[in-house]
Coordinates of C-alpha atoms in Angstrom, one line a residue:
M1 CA -17.8 116.0 -125.5
K2 CA -14.4 114.5 -126.2
H3 CA -11.5 115.2 -123.9
P4 CA -8.8 117.4 -125.6
S5 CA -6.3 114.5 -125.3
Q6 CA -8.7 112.3 -127.3
I7 CA -8.9 114.9 -130.1
V8 CA -5.1 115.3 -130.2
A9 CA -4.7 111.5 -130.4
G10 CA -7.3 111.4 -133.2
V11 CA -5.4 114.0 -135.2
G12 CA -2.2 112.3 -134.6
R13 CA -3.6 109.0 -136.0
L14 CA -4.8 110.8 -139.1
A15 CA -1.4 112.4 -139.7
A16 CA 0.3 109.1 -139.2
A17 CA -2.1 107.5 -141.7
W18 CA -1.3 110.2 -144.3
L19 CA 2.5 109.8 -143.6
F20 CA 2.2 106.1 -144.1
L21 CA 0.4 106.5 -147.4
G22 CA 3.0 109.0 -148.6
L23 CA 5.8 106.6 -147.7
L24 CA 3.9 103.7 -149.3
S25 CA 3.6 105.7 -152.6
L26 CA 7.3 106.2 -152.7
T27 CA 8.0 102.6 -151.9
L28 CA 5.6 101.1 -154.5
G29 CA 6.6 103.5 -157.3
C30 CA 4.4 105.6 -159.6
E31 CA 3.1 103.1 -162.1
Y32 CA 0.0 102.3 -160.1
V33 CA -0.9 106.0 -159.8
R34 CA 0.0 107.2 -163.3
P35 CA -2.7 105.8 -165.5
T36 CA -2.5 106.0 -169.3
M37 CA -6.1 106.6 -170.4
N38 CA -5.8 106.1 -174.2
A39 CA -4.0 103.4 -176.2
P40 CA -1.8 104.0 -179.3
L41 CA -3.0 103.3 -182.8
K42 CA -0.8 100.7 -184.4
Q43 CA -1.4 101.7 -188.0
W44 CA -3.5 104.5 -189.3
N45 CA -6.4 103.6 -191.6
P46 CA -8.8 106.3 -192.8
E47 CA -11.6 103.7 -192.8
Y48 CA -11.0 102.4 -189.3
G49 CA -12.7 103.3 -186.1
Y50 CA -15.6 105.2 -184.6
R51 CA -16.6 107.5 -187.4
S52 CA -19.9 108.3 -189.2
A53 CA -19.0 106.4 -192.4
N54 CA -18.7 103.2 -190.5
L55 CA -22.2 103.3 -189.0
P56 CA -24.7 102.5 -191.7
P57 CA -28.5 103.0 -191.1
S58 CA -30.1 100.0 -189.5
P59 CA -32.9 98.2 -191.4
T60 CA -35.6 99.7 -189.1
G61 CA -33.7 102.8 -188.0
S62 CA -32.5 106.0 -189.5
S63 CA -32.2 107.0 -193.1
D64 CA -30.2 109.9 -194.5
S65 CA -33.2 111.4 -196.2
L66 CA -34.5 112.7 -192.8
F67 CA -31.3 113.6 -191.0
I68 CA -31.5 114.8 -187.4
I69 CA -28.5 116.2 -185.6
A70 CA -29.0 116.9 -181.9
S71 CA -26.9 118.7 -179.3
F72 CA -27.1 118.0 -175.6
S73 CA -25.7 120.8 -173.5
G74 CA -23.8 120.9 -170.3
G75 CA -25.4 121.8 -166.9
G76 CA -24.9 118.8 -164.6
A77 CA -27.8 116.5 -163.9
R78 CA -30.3 119.1 -165.0
A79 CA -28.8 118.8 -168.5
S80 CA -29.0 115.0 -168.3
A81 CA -32.6 115.2 -167.4
L82 CA -33.6 117.7 -170.0
S83 CA -31.8 115.8 -172.8
Y84 CA -33.4 112.5 -171.6
G85 CA -36.8 114.2 -171.7
A86 CA -36.2 115.4 -175.3
L87 CA -35.2 111.8 -176.3
R88 CA -38.3 110.5 -174.7
E89 CA -40.5 112.9 -176.5
L90 CA -38.9 112.0 -179.8
A91 CA -39.6 108.4 -179.0
R92 CA -43.3 109.2 -178.4
T93 CA -43.7 111.0 -181.7
P94 CA -44.9 108.7 -184.5
I95 CA -44.2 109.6 -188.1
T96 CA -44.6 108.1 -191.5
W97 CA -41.5 108.6 -193.7
E98 CA -40.9 107.1 -197.1
G99 CA -43.8 104.7 -196.7
R100 CA -42.8 103.4 -193.3
S101 CA -44.3 104.0 -189.9
K102 CA -41.6 104.8 -187.2
R103 CA -40.8 107.2 -184.5
L104 CA -39.0 110.5 -184.9
V105 CA -36.2 109.3 -182.6
D106 CA -35.4 106.6 -185.2
E107 CA -34.1 109.3 -187.5
L108 CA -31.7 110.7 -185.0
N109 CA -28.3 110.3 -186.7
I110 CA -25.8 112.3 -184.7
I111 CA -25.6 113.7 -181.1
N112 CA -23.1 116.3 -180.1
A113 CA -22.9 116.1 -176.3
L114 CA -20.9 117.5 -173.5
S115 CA -20.8 117.4 -169.7
G116 CA -24.2 116.5 -168.2
G117 CA -25.7 115.9 -171.7
S118 CA -22.9 113.4 -172.5
F119 CA -24.2 110.8 -170.0
T120 CA -27.6 110.7 -171.7
A121 CA -26.1 110.6 -175.2
A122 CA -23.6 107.8 -174.4
Y123 CA -26.1 105.7 -172.6
Y124 CA -28.6 106.0 -175.5
A125 CA -25.9 105.2 -178.1
L126 CA -24.9 102.1 -176.1
Y127 CA -28.2 100.7 -175.1
G128 CA -30.8 102.2 -177.4
D129 CA -34.4 102.0 -176.2
R130 CA -33.3 100.4 -172.9
I131 CA -32.7 104.0 -171.8
F132 CA -36.4 104.5 -171.5
H133 CA -36.7 101.6 -169.0
D134 CA -33.7 102.1 -166.6
F135 CA -31.9 105.4 -167.1
E136 CA -34.0 107.2 -164.5
Y137 CA -33.1 104.9 -161.7
R138 CA -29.6 104.1 -162.9
F139 CA -28.6 107.7 -163.3
L140 CA -31.1 110.5 -163.0
R141 CA -32.6 109.6 -159.6
K142 CA -29.3 108.5 -158.1
D143 CA -27.2 110.6 -155.7
W144 CA -24.0 110.7 -157.7
G145 CA -22.6 113.6 -155.8
S146 CA -22.6 111.7 -152.4
E147 CA -21.2 108.6 -154.1
L148 CA -18.3 110.6 -155.6
Q149 CA -17.6 112.3 -152.3
A150 CA -17.5 109.0 -150.5
R151 CA -15.0 107.6 -152.9
V152 CA -12.8 110.7 -152.7
F153 CA -12.9 111.4 -149.0
W154 CA -13.6 108.1 -147.3
S155 CA -11.8 105.5 -149.4
P156 CA -8.3 104.8 -148.1
S157 CA -7.3 103.2 -151.4
N158 CA -8.2 106.4 -153.2
W159 CA -6.3 108.5 -150.6
F160 CA -3.2 106.7 -151.7
R161 CA -3.9 107.2 -155.5
L162 CA -5.0 110.9 -155.0
W163 CA -1.6 111.5 -153.4
S164 CA -0.1 111.1 -156.9
P165 CA 0.2 114.2 -159.1
Y166 CA -1.0 112.1 -162.1
F167 CA -4.3 110.9 -160.6
G168 CA -7.2 113.1 -159.7
R169 CA -10.9 113.3 -158.8
A170 CA -12.0 113.0 -162.4
H171 CA -10.3 109.6 -162.6
V172 CA -12.3 108.5 -159.6
F173 CA -15.4 109.8 -161.2
S174 CA -14.5 107.8 -164.4
E175 CA -14.2 104.6 -162.4
L176 CA -17.5 105.2 -160.7
L177 CA -19.2 105.8 -164.1
D178 CA -17.6 102.7 -165.5
E179 CA -18.9 100.5 -162.7
A180 CA -22.3 102.0 -162.1
L181 CA -23.5 103.2 -165.5
F182 CA -21.5 102.1 -168.6
D183 CA -20.6 98.5 -167.4
G184 CA -17.0 98.7 -168.8
H185 CA -18.1 99.4 -172.4
T186 CA -15.8 101.2 -174.9
F187 CA -16.2 103.1 -178.1
G188 CA -15.4 99.8 -179.8
D189 CA -18.6 98.4 -178.3
L190 CA -20.5 101.3 -179.9
M191 CA -19.0 100.3 -183.2
A192 CA -19.9 96.6 -182.7
R193 CA -23.5 97.7 -182.0
G194 CA -23.5 99.1 -185.6
Q195 CA -26.4 101.5 -185.2
R196 CA -26.9 105.2 -185.1
P197 CA -26.9 107.7 -183.5
L198 CA -23.3 108.5 -183.7
I199 CA -22.2 110.5 -180.6
F200 CA -19.5 113.2 -180.6
I201 CA -18.6 113.8 -176.9
H202 CA -16.8 117.1 -176.5
A203 CA -14.2 118.1 -173.9
S204 CA -12.1 121.3 -173.8
D205 CA -8.4 121.3 -174.5
M206 CA -6.9 123.1 -171.5
A207 CA -4.0 124.6 -173.5
T208 CA -6.2 126.2 -176.2
L209 CA -9.7 126.1 -174.7
S210 CA -10.8 124.6 -178.1
R211 CA -13.1 121.6 -178.6
F212 CA -11.6 118.1 -178.3
E213 CA -14.0 115.6 -179.8
F214 CA -14.1 111.9 -179.0
N215 CA -14.2 110.5 -182.5
Q216 CA -11.6 108.7 -184.5
R217 CA -11.0 111.6 -186.8
Q218 CA -9.8 113.6 -183.7
F219 CA -7.9 110.6 -182.4
D220 CA -6.1 110.1 -185.7
L221 CA -4.2 113.3 -185.0
I222 CA -2.7 111.9 -181.9
C223 CA -2.3 108.4 -183.3
S224 CA -4.6 106.9 -180.7
D225 CA -7.2 104.1 -180.9
L226 CA -10.5 105.4 -179.7
N227 CA -12.1 102.0 -180.0
Q228 CA -10.2 100.9 -176.8
L229 CA -11.2 104.0 -174.8
P230 CA -14.0 103.4 -172.1
L231 CA -17.1 105.6 -172.5
S232 CA -16.6 106.5 -168.8
V233 CA -13.3 108.3 -169.6
A234 CA -14.8 110.4 -172.3
T235 CA -17.8 111.4 -170.2
A236 CA -15.7 112.1 -167.2
S237 CA -13.3 114.3 -169.3
S238 CA -16.3 116.2 -170.7
S239 CA -17.5 116.8 -167.1
A240 CA -14.2 117.9 -165.5
L241 CA -15.3 121.3 -164.3
P242 CA -12.4 123.3 -162.8
L243 CA -12.2 123.3 -159.0
I244 CA -14.6 120.4 -158.8
L245 CA -13.0 117.7 -160.9
S246 CA -9.4 117.5 -162.1
P247 CA -8.3 117.5 -165.8
I248 CA -7.8 114.1 -167.5
A249 CA -4.7 113.7 -169.7
M250 CA -4.6 112.0 -173.1
K251 CA -1.1 110.8 -174.3
N252 CA -0.1 112.1 -177.7
Y253 CA 1.4 109.4 -179.9
A254 CA 1.5 111.6 -183.1
G255 CA 4.0 110.5 -185.7
Q256 CA 3.9 106.8 -184.7
C257 CA 1.0 105.5 -186.9
G258 CA 1.6 106.8 -190.4
F259 CA -1.2 109.3 -190.2
E260 CA -1.4 111.6 -193.3
P261 CA -3.1 115.0 -192.6
P262 CA -6.0 115.7 -195.0
P263 CA -5.9 118.7 -197.3
R264 CA -8.2 120.7 -195.1
L265 CA -5.4 120.8 -192.5
R266 CA -2.6 121.5 -195.0
E267 CA -4.3 124.1 -197.1
E268 CA -5.1 127.7 -196.1
R269 CA -8.8 128.0 -195.1
R270 CA -10.8 130.9 -196.6
T271 CA -12.6 131.9 -193.3
S272 CA -11.2 133.0 -189.9
W273 CA -13.2 130.2 -188.2
G274 CA -11.7 127.6 -190.6
R275 CA -8.2 128.9 -190.2
Q276 CA -8.5 128.9 -186.4
R277 CA -9.9 125.4 -186.3
A278 CA -7.2 124.1 -188.7
N279 CA -4.5 125.7 -186.4
E280 CA -6.0 124.1 -183.3
L281 CA -6.0 120.6 -185.0
R282 CA -2.5 120.9 -186.4
S283 CA -1.2 121.6 -183.0
Y284 CA -1.7 117.9 -182.1
L285 CA 0.6 116.7 -184.9
D286 CA 3.8 117.6 -182.9
A287 CA 4.1 115.1 -180.0
E288 CA 7.4 116.6 -178.8
K289 CA 5.8 120.0 -178.2
R290 CA 2.5 118.5 -177.0
P291 CA 3.2 115.1 -175.4
Y292 CA -0.1 115.2 -173.5
V293 CA -3.5 116.8 -174.0
H294 CA -5.2 117.9 -170.8
L295 CA -9.0 117.9 -171.0
L296 CA -11.5 119.9 -169.0
D297 CA -15.3 120.3 -169.0
G298 CA -16.6 120.6 -172.6
G299 CA -18.8 123.6 -171.6
L300 CA -15.7 125.9 -171.4
S301 CA -15.4 125.7 -175.2
D302 CA -19.0 125.2 -176.2
N303 CA -21.7 124.6 -173.6
I304 CA -24.5 124.1 -176.1
G305 CA -22.8 121.7 -178.5
M306 CA -23.4 123.6 -181.7
R307 CA -20.0 125.1 -182.4
S308 CA -19.0 121.7 -183.7
V309 CA -21.5 122.2 -186.6
L310 CA -20.3 125.7 -187.3
E311 CA -16.6 125.2 -186.9
T312 CA -16.4 121.9 -188.9
T313 CA -18.5 123.4 -191.7
A314 CA -16.0 126.4 -191.8
L315 CA -13.1 124.0 -191.7
V316 CA -14.2 121.8 -194.7
G317 CA -15.6 124.7 -196.7
D318 CA -19.4 124.5 -196.9
L319 CA -22.5 122.6 -195.9
E320 CA -22.2 120.2 -198.8
S321 CA -18.6 119.3 -197.9
Y322 CA -19.5 118.8 -194.2
F323 CA -22.1 116.1 -195.0
K324 CA -19.9 114.5 -197.6
L325 CA -17.4 114.1 -194.7
L326 CA -20.1 112.4 -192.7
G327 CA -20.9 110.1 -195.6
A328 CA -24.5 111.2 -195.9
K329 CA -26.5 110.9 -199.1
K330 CA -29.8 112.4 -200.5
I331 CA -30.9 114.5 -197.5
R332 CA -34.4 115.8 -198.0
K333 CA -34.9 117.2 -194.5
L334 CA -32.1 118.3 -192.3
V335 CA -33.1 118.9 -188.6
Y336 CA -30.9 120.5 -185.9
L337 CA -32.3 119.9 -182.5
M338 CA -30.6 121.9 -179.7
V339 CA -31.3 120.9 -176.1
S340 CA -29.9 123.4 -173.7
A341 CA -30.1 123.4 -169.9
E342 CA -28.3 126.7 -169.7
T343 CA -29.0 129.0 -166.7
T344 CA -29.4 132.8 -166.8
P345 CA -27.2 134.9 -164.6
D346 CA -28.6 135.6 -161.1
V347 CA -28.1 139.4 -160.8
N348 CA -29.6 139.4 -157.3
Q349 CA -27.0 137.2 -155.6
Y350 CA -24.6 140.0 -154.7
Q351 CA -26.8 142.4 -152.7
L352 CA -24.4 143.1 -149.9
S353 CA -21.5 145.5 -150.0
E354 CA -19.1 142.8 -148.8
I355 CA -16.4 141.6 -151.2
P356 CA -17.5 138.3 -152.7
G357 CA -15.7 135.2 -151.5
L358 CA -13.4 133.0 -153.5
S359 CA -16.1 130.4 -154.3
N360 CA -18.5 133.1 -155.7
V361 CA -15.7 134.7 -157.7
S362 CA -14.6 131.4 -159.1
R363 CA -18.1 130.4 -160.0
A364 CA -18.6 133.8 -161.8
L365 CA -15.4 133.4 -163.7
V366 CA -16.6 130.1 -165.1
D367 CA -20.4 130.7 -165.5
I368 CA -20.5 134.2 -167.0
P369 CA -18.2 133.6 -170.0
I370 CA -20.0 130.3 -170.7
N371 CA -23.4 132.0 -170.7
R372 CA -22.3 134.9 -172.9
Y373 CA -20.4 132.5 -175.3
S374 CA -23.4 130.3 -175.6
S375 CA -25.7 133.1 -176.3
D376 CA -23.5 134.3 -179.2
T377 CA -23.4 130.7 -180.5
L378 CA -27.1 130.3 -180.4
Q379 CA -27.7 133.6 -182.3
L380 CA -25.1 132.7 -184.9
M381 CA -26.5 129.2 -185.3
S382 CA -30.0 130.6 -185.9
Q383 CA -28.6 133.0 -188.5
V384 CA -26.5 130.4 -190.3
V385 CA -29.4 128.0 -190.6
G386 CA -31.3 130.8 -192.4
Q387 CA -28.4 131.3 -194.7
W388 CA -28.1 127.6 -195.5
R389 CA -31.8 127.4 -196.2
V390 CA -31.4 130.1 -198.8
Q391 CA -28.4 128.5 -200.3
L392 CA -30.2 125.2 -200.7
R393 CA -33.0 126.9 -202.5
E394 CA -30.9 128.9 -204.8
R395 CA -28.2 126.4 -205.7
Q396 CA -28.0 124.8 -209.1
H397 CA -29.0 121.1 -209.3
V398 CA -26.0 118.8 -209.0
E399 CA -26.4 115.1 -209.7
E400 CA -23.9 114.1 -207.0
S401 CA -25.2 116.5 -204.4
V402 CA -25.7 115.4 -200.8
F403 CA -29.0 117.2 -200.8
T404 CA -32.1 116.5 -202.9
P405 CA -33.6 119.3 -205.0
D406 CA -36.4 119.8 -202.5
A407 CA -34.2 119.8 -199.4
D408 CA -35.1 122.0 -196.4
I409 CA -33.6 122.8 -192.9
Y410 CA -35.3 123.0 -189.5
F411 CA -33.8 124.4 -186.3
I412 CA -35.6 123.2 -183.1
N413 CA -34.6 125.1 -180.0
V414 CA -35.3 123.2 -176.8
S415 CA -33.8 125.6 -174.3
L416 CA -34.9 126.5 -170.8
T417 CA -34.7 130.1 -171.7
E418 CA -37.6 129.5 -174.1
V419 CA -40.1 128.5 -171.4
D420 CA -43.0 130.9 -171.7
D421 CA -44.4 130.8 -168.1
P422 CA -42.2 133.2 -166.0
D423 CA -42.9 131.3 -162.7
E424 CA -42.0 127.9 -164.3
Q425 CA -38.9 129.4 -165.9
D426 CA -37.7 130.7 -162.5
R427 CA -38.4 127.3 -160.9
L428 CA -36.4 125.6 -163.6
M429 CA -33.5 128.1 -163.5
S430 CA -33.2 127.6 -159.8
I431 CA -32.4 123.9 -160.2
P432 CA -28.7 123.6 -159.4
T433 CA -26.2 122.4 -161.9
N434 CA -24.8 119.6 -159.7
L435 CA -24.8 115.8 -159.9
S436 CA -27.8 115.1 -157.8
L437 CA -31.4 116.3 -158.2
T438 CA -34.7 115.7 -156.3
D439 CA -37.5 113.7 -157.9
D440 CA -39.6 116.9 -158.1
Q441 CA -36.8 118.7 -160.0
I442 CA -36.4 115.8 -162.4
D443 CA -40.1 115.7 -163.1
H444 CA -40.2 119.4 -163.9
L445 CA -37.3 119.1 -166.3
L446 CA -38.8 116.1 -168.1
L447 CA -42.1 117.9 -168.5
A448 CA -40.3 121.1 -169.7
A449 CA -38.6 119.1 -172.5
T450 CA -41.9 117.8 -173.7
R451 CA -43.5 121.2 -173.8
L452 CA -40.5 123.0 -175.3
I453 CA -40.4 120.5 -178.2
R454 CA -44.1 120.6 -178.9
N455 CA -44.3 124.4 -178.7
D456 CA -41.3 125.0 -181.0
K457 CA -42.4 126.6 -184.3
D458 CA -39.9 124.6 -186.4
F459 CA -40.9 121.4 -184.8
Q460 CA -44.5 122.1 -185.6
R461 CA -43.5 123.0 -189.2
L462 CA -41.6 119.7 -189.5
M463 CA -44.6 117.7 -188.3
R464 CA -46.9 119.5 -190.7
D465 CA -44.4 118.8 -193.6
L466 CA -44.0 115.1 -192.7
E467 CA -47.7 114.7 -192.4
A468 CA -48.3 116.4 -195.7
E469 CA -45.7 114.4 -197.5
G470 CA -46.4 111.0 -195.9
S471 CA -45.1 108.3 -198.1
A472 CA -44.8 110.5 -201.1
T473 CA -41.7 110.3 -203.3
P474 CA -39.3 113.3 -203.5
S475 CA -41.1 116.3 -205.2
T476 CA -40.0 119.4 -206.9
P477 CA -37.8 122.1 -205.3
Q478 CA -40.9 124.3 -204.9
A479 CA -42.2 121.9 -202.2
A480 CA -39.5 123.2 -199.8
D481 CA -39.9 126.9 -200.8
R482 CA -40.8 128.3 -197.4
L483 CA -38.2 131.0 -197.0
T484 CA -38.9 134.2 -195.2
G485 CA -37.5 137.6 -195.9
Q486 CA -35.5 137.3 -192.7
D487 CA -33.8 134.1 -194.0
A488 CA -32.9 135.9 -197.2
A489 CA -31.5 138.9 -195.4
Q490 CA -29.4 136.7 -193.1
S491 CA -27.9 134.9 -196.1
K492 CA -26.4 138.2 -197.3
S493 CA -25.1 139.4 -193.9
L494 CA -23.1 136.5 -192.6
P495 CA -19.4 135.8 -193.3

């Protein structure tokens, strides 16, 4: 045991070290510890940057006729593992489409991702099939939690920077991701790769708790060049859960690049969702009132990644306008694939009469609203898909339509809440939503993704339809006439 004098001396040395670092920060100034994460856009060009119209289908890759939009939820490393398992299953699923043999994953056009799911999405968009060879050992089976703690608590250089009010733990995490996972690559590198899927990484605007998307359409509002932004900054922002990681700030350069707001932001929207989203986006146009945008974990505004589909459709007016905005053409089969690692509330954790501590209360204040919000979004998405299916069937044929006359919609729900076996579901739900998992936990999540996809009724229907059509050319509208009475009822009951 150490003598009391030794303990006092140790504490004194630590205090002296902190005092030295504080004086050093005042001496060196604040430039080193006040990073600017995003660069200004010199001149606005509606055709420039990371947006769907600039990513044409590759010769051996996706085609608009089979259009898959996936969402990868939040939920720490468990979300990363579940979304990776879903990608792997899509890559293992052979199909024949328009006379060509390929894999279902080759038709993946867009991924909406946040928090834990954003790491999987960004890595796949950057490296493609390489993810199936090295993502497990580079990310999933790596102890990111310990590595981040070491950089925050045991790195003297980071002690100095964390002393600054402009630099936080999320910045340290961003640097770690940049070095160990994304190799310094930016959104401009995704553009240079020139292949789909397009990824929309979501964070939450701390001021409005609305979605902030990392795409050039969003960055046009703040006159910023997304091409120069590292992927690590976007994924760290999307993972900045309060109390664990600090917010990351984007500088607002609005008014400096000649940006002209589109009509959908200037005109009154006909739905409450459309009006709310338009107001949220217009708020970025005044840089004097909003010189900075502070970003938190994307799960606070949409933890399953599907509100982007619902809100953007409401903003632009309808489903047809939404896909025109994306630049899609002649869609025959539209597939929504939702991969959700959401947990269910543990009602048995407060069995004592004692007042819950600060950590339990803080966790409840974050987790409970997210779970309830996500449940509402899932139900609404399911209803809206039914509504859209009816609308596609009943619409009049339009020559310039984004959709073919026989177009159909599928909604594949890959959620842990859909696991049939109660014991297996309990095992999966007990996996923590942190940055590090055991090999056994990862294996269970990968297997769960495979089973959930294969057991989903709409996935099975999609596979039957693809097999039946094979290499056939587009048929009559009756080929897609598989509506249920529930679909028709939903179409009349939704706003």
